[in-house]
Tab-separated table of C-alpha atoms in Angstrom:
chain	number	residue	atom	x	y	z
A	68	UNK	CA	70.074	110.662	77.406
A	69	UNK	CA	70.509	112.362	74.187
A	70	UNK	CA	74.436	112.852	73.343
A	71	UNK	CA	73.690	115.990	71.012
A	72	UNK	CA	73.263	118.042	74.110
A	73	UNK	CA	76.283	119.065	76.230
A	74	UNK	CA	78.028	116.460	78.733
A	75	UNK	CA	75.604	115.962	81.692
A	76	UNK	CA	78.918	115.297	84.249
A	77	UNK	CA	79.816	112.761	86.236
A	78	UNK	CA	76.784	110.681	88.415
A	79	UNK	CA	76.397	111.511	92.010
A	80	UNK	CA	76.366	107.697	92.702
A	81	UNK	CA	80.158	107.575	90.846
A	82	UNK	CA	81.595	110.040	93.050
A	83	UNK	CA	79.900	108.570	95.943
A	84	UNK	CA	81.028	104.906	95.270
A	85	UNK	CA	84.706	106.464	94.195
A	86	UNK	CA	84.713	108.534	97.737
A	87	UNK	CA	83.666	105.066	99.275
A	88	UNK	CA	86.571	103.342	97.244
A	89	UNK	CA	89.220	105.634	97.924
A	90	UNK	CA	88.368	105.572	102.015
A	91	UNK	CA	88.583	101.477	102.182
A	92	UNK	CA	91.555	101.847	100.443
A	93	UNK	CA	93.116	104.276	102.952
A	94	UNK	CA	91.605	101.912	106.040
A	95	UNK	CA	93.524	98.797	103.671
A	96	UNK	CA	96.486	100.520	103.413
A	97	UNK	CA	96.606	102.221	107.625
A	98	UNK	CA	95.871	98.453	108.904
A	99	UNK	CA	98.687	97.101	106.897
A	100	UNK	CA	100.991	99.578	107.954
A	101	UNK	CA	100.369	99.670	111.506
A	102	UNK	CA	99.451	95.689	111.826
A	103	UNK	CA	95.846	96.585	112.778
A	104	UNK	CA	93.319	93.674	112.505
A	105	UNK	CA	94.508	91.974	115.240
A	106	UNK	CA	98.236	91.381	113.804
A	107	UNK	CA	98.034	91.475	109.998
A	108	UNK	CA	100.713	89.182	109.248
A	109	UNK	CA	101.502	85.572	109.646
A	110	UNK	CA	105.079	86.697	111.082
A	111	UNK	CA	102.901	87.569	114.359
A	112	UNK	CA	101.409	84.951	114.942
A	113	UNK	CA	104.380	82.031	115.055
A	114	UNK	CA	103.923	80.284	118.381
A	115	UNK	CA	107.065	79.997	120.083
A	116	UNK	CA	106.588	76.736	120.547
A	117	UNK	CA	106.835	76.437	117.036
A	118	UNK	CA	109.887	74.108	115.369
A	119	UNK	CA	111.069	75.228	112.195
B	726	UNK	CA	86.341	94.935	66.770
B	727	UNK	CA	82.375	93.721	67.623
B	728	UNK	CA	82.612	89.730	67.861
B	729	UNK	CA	79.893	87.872	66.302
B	730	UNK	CA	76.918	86.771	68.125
B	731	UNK	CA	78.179	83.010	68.911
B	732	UNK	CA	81.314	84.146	70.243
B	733	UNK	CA	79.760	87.303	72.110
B	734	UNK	CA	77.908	84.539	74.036
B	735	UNK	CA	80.588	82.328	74.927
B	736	UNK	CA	82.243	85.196	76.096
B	737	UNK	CA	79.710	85.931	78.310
B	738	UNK	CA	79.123	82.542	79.597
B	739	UNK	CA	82.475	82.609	80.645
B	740	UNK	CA	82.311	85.743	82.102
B	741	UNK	CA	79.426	84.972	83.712
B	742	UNK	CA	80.677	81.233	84.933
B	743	UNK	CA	84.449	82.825	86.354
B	744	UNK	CA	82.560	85.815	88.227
B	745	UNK	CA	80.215	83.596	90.068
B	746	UNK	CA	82.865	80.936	90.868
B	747	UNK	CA	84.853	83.998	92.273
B	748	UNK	CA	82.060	84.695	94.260
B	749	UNK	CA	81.510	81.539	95.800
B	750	UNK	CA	85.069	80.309	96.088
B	751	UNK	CA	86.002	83.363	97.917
B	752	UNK	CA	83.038	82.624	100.288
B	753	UNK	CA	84.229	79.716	100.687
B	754	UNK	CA	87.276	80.613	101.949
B	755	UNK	CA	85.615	82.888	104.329
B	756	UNK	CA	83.923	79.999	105.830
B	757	UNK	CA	86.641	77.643	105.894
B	758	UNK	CA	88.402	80.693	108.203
B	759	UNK	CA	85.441	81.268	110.133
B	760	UNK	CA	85.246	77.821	110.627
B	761	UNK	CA	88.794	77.408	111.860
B	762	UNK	CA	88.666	80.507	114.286
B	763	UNK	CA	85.356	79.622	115.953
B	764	UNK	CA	86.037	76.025	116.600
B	765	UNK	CA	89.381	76.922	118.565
B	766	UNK	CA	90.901	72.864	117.633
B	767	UNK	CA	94.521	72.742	116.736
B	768	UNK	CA	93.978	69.885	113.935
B	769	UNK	CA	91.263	72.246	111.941
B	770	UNK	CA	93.868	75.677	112.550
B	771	UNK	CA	96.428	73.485	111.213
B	772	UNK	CA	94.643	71.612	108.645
B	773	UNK	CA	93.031	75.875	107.456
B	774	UNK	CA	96.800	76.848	107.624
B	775	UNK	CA	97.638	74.557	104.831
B	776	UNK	CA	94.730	74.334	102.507
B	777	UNK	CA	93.995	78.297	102.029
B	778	UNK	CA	97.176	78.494	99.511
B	779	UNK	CA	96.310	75.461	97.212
B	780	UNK	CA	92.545	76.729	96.975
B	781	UNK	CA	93.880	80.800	96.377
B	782	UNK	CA	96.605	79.538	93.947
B	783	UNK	CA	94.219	76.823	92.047
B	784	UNK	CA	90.676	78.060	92.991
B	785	UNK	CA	90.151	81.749	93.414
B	786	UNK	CA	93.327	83.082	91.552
B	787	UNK	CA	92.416	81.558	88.137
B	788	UNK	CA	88.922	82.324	88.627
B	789	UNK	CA	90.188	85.878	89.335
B	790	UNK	CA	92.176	86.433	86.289
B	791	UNK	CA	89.680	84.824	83.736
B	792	UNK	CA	86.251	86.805	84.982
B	793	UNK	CA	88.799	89.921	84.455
B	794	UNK	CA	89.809	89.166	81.127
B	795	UNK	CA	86.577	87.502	80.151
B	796	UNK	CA	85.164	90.667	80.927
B	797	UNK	CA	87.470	92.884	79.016
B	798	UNK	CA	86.509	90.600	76.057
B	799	UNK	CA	82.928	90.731	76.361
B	800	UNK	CA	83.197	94.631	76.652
B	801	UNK	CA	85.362	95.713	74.373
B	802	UNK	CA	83.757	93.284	72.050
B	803	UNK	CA	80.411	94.705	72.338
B	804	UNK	CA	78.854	98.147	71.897
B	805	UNK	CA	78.556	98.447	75.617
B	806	UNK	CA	82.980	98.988	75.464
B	807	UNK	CA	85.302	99.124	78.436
B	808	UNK	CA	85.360	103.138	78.988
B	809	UNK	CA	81.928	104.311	78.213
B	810	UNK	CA	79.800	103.147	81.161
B	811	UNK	CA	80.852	103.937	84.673
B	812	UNK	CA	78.928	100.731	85.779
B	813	UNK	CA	81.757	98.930	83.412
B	814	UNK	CA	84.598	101.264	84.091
B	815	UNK	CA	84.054	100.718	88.272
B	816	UNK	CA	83.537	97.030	88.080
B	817	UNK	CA	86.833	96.584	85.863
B	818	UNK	CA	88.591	98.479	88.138
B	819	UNK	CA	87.671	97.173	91.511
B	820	UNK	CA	87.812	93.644	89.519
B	821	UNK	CA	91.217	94.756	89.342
B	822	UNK	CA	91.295	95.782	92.803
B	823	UNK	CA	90.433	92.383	93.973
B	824	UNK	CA	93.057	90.417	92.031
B	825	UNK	CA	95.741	92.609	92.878
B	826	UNK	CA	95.082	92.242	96.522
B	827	UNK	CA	94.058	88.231	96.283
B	828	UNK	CA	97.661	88.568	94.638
B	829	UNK	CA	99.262	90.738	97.672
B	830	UNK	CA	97.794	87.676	99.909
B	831	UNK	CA	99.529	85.138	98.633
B	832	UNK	CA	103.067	85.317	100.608
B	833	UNK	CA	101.005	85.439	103.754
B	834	UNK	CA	99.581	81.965	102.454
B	835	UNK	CA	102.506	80.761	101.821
B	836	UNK	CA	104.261	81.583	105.219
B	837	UNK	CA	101.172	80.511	106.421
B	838	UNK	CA	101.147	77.276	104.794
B	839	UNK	CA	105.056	76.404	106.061
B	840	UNK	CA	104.096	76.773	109.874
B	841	UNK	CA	101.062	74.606	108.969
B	842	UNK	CA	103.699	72.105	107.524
B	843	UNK	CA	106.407	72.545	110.212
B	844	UNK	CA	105.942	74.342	112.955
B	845	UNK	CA	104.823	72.013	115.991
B	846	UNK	CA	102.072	73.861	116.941
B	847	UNK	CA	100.617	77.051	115.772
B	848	UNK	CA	97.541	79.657	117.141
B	849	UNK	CA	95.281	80.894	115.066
B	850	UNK	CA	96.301	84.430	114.916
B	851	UNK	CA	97.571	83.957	111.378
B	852	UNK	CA	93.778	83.676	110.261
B	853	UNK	CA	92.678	87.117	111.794
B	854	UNK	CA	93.663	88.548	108.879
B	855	UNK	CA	92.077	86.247	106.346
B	856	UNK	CA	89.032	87.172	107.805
B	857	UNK	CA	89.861	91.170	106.472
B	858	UNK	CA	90.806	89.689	103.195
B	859	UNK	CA	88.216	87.605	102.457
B	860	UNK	CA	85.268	89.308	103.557
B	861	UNK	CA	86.396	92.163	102.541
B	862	UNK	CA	86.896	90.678	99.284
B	863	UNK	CA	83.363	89.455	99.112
B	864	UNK	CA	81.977	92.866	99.633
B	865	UNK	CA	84.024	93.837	96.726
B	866	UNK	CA	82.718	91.301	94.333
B	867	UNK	CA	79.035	91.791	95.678
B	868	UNK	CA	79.188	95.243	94.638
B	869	UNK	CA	80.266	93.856	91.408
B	870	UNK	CA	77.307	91.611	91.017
B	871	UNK	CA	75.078	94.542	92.016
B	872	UNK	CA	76.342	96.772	89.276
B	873	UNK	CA	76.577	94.056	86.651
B	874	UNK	CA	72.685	93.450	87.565
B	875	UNK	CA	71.671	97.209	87.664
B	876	UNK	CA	73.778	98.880	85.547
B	877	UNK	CA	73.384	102.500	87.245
B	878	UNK	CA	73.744	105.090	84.599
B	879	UNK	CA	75.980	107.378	83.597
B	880	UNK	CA	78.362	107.310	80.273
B	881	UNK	CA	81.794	108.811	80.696
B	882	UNK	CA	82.735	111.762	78.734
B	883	UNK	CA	84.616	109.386	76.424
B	884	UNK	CA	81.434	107.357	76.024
B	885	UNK	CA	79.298	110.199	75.851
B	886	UNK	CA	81.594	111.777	72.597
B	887	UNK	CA	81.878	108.360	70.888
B	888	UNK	CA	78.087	107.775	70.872
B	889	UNK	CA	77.519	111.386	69.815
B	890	UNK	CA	80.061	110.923	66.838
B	891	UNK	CA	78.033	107.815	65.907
B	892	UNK	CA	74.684	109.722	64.717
C-alpha cells in the first residue's frame, strides 16, 4: 500500500459488511414497528391475571 | 496527541478487559433468557423478569460505555487513529450501534422488571424479545472481536491523505 499513488477506493469487504449493516438495521427497525419477534414489547405480554 | 507507551498499554488493557466482559456478560444474558424460556417454570420467568435490569444497568451497560471510550482512547492515541482504518472506523461504529440499542432496551427492562415485582403471575412472552436483543447483540460484538483480531485492510481516504502527507 504505497500512499504516493492515487486512492485505491473503498474495500469490497466494507461495502459488503456496510450493505450487511444497513439490512439488519432495516429488519431491527420493521420488527419494532410491526411487533414482529413474537410481540416485541413487554406491554404484550402482561397476563391478565396480572395485579398491578 | 500519541500517549506514551505505559499509558498506551493501560489503555489497551482496559480496552481489552471492557470488550471481553461485554462479550461474556451479554452471553450471559442470553443464557439466563434461554434458560428461562426453555424451562417453562413460573419462579425462574419471574425470578429472569427481575434480574435482566440490575445486570444491563450494572453489568453490560458500564462495560458498554468503557470498551467504547477505552477504545476511542487507545485509537486516537496511537498512530493506528479513529478514521483511518475501516477495521477501526466499523468497529467504533457498530460499538456504537450496540450501546445505543443495549440503551433502547432498557425501558423494556424496566417494565419488565415491575410485572416481575407485582404482577401475580406473568408468561414469558416478555423474554421473546430478549432473545432478538441479546443474540443479536452477540453477533454484533463477535464481529467486533473478528475485526479487532484480523484487521481487514483498507485505509479511508482520510487515512490514506494523512499517511501520504507524513513522508
Amino acid at each position: 500500500m504505497d500512499p504516493g499513488i492515487d486512492y485505491p477506493g473503498m474495500p469490497r469487504w466494507v461495502k459488503v459488511a456496510i450493505a450487511l449493516i444497513i439490512a439488519l438495521v432495516l429488519l431491527a427497525v420493521i420488527l419494532k414497528v410491526t411487533g414482529g419477534a413474537n410481540g416485541h414489547g413487554p406491554g404484550r405480554h402482561m397476563s391478565a391475571r396480572a395485579g398491578r | 496527541m500519541m500517549l506514551s507507551t505505559g499509558v498506551r498499554k493501560l489503555a489497551l488493557v482496559a480496552h481489552v478487559s471492557t470488550s471481553v466482559g461485554w462479550l461474556g456478560s451479554a452471553a450471559a444474558y442470553l443464557a439466563l433468557v434461554v434458560h428461562a424460556l426453555t424451562s417453562g417454570d413460573p419462579v425462574t420467568i419471574r425470578a429472569t423478569y427481575l434480574v435482566l435490569e440490575p445486570i444491563a444497568w450494572y453489568g453490560i451497560l458500564p462495560l458498554a460505555v468503557g470498551a467504547l471510550l477505552t477504545g476511542i482512547v487507545s485509537s486516537l492515541g496511537t498512530h493506528w487513529g479513529l478514521f483511518r482504518h475501516y477495521w477501526i472506523l466499523l468497529k467504533f461504529l457498530l460499538s456504537i450501534l450496540g450501546t445505543a440499542v443495549l440503551l433502547g432496551n432498557m425501558s423494556t427492562l424496566d417494565t419488565l422488571s415491575r410485572l416481575g415485582a407485582t404482577a401475580t403471575s406473568v408468561d414469558s412472552g416478555g423474554l421473546h424479545g430478549q432473545i432478538l436483543h441479546s443474540g443479536g447483540g452477540l453477533a454484533v460484538l463477535l464481529i467486533v472481536t473478528v475485526l479487532a483480531v484480523v484487521k481487514p485492510k483498507g485505509m479511508t481516504r482520510y487515512g490514506w491523505r494523512r499517511t501520504a502527507g507524513q513522508r
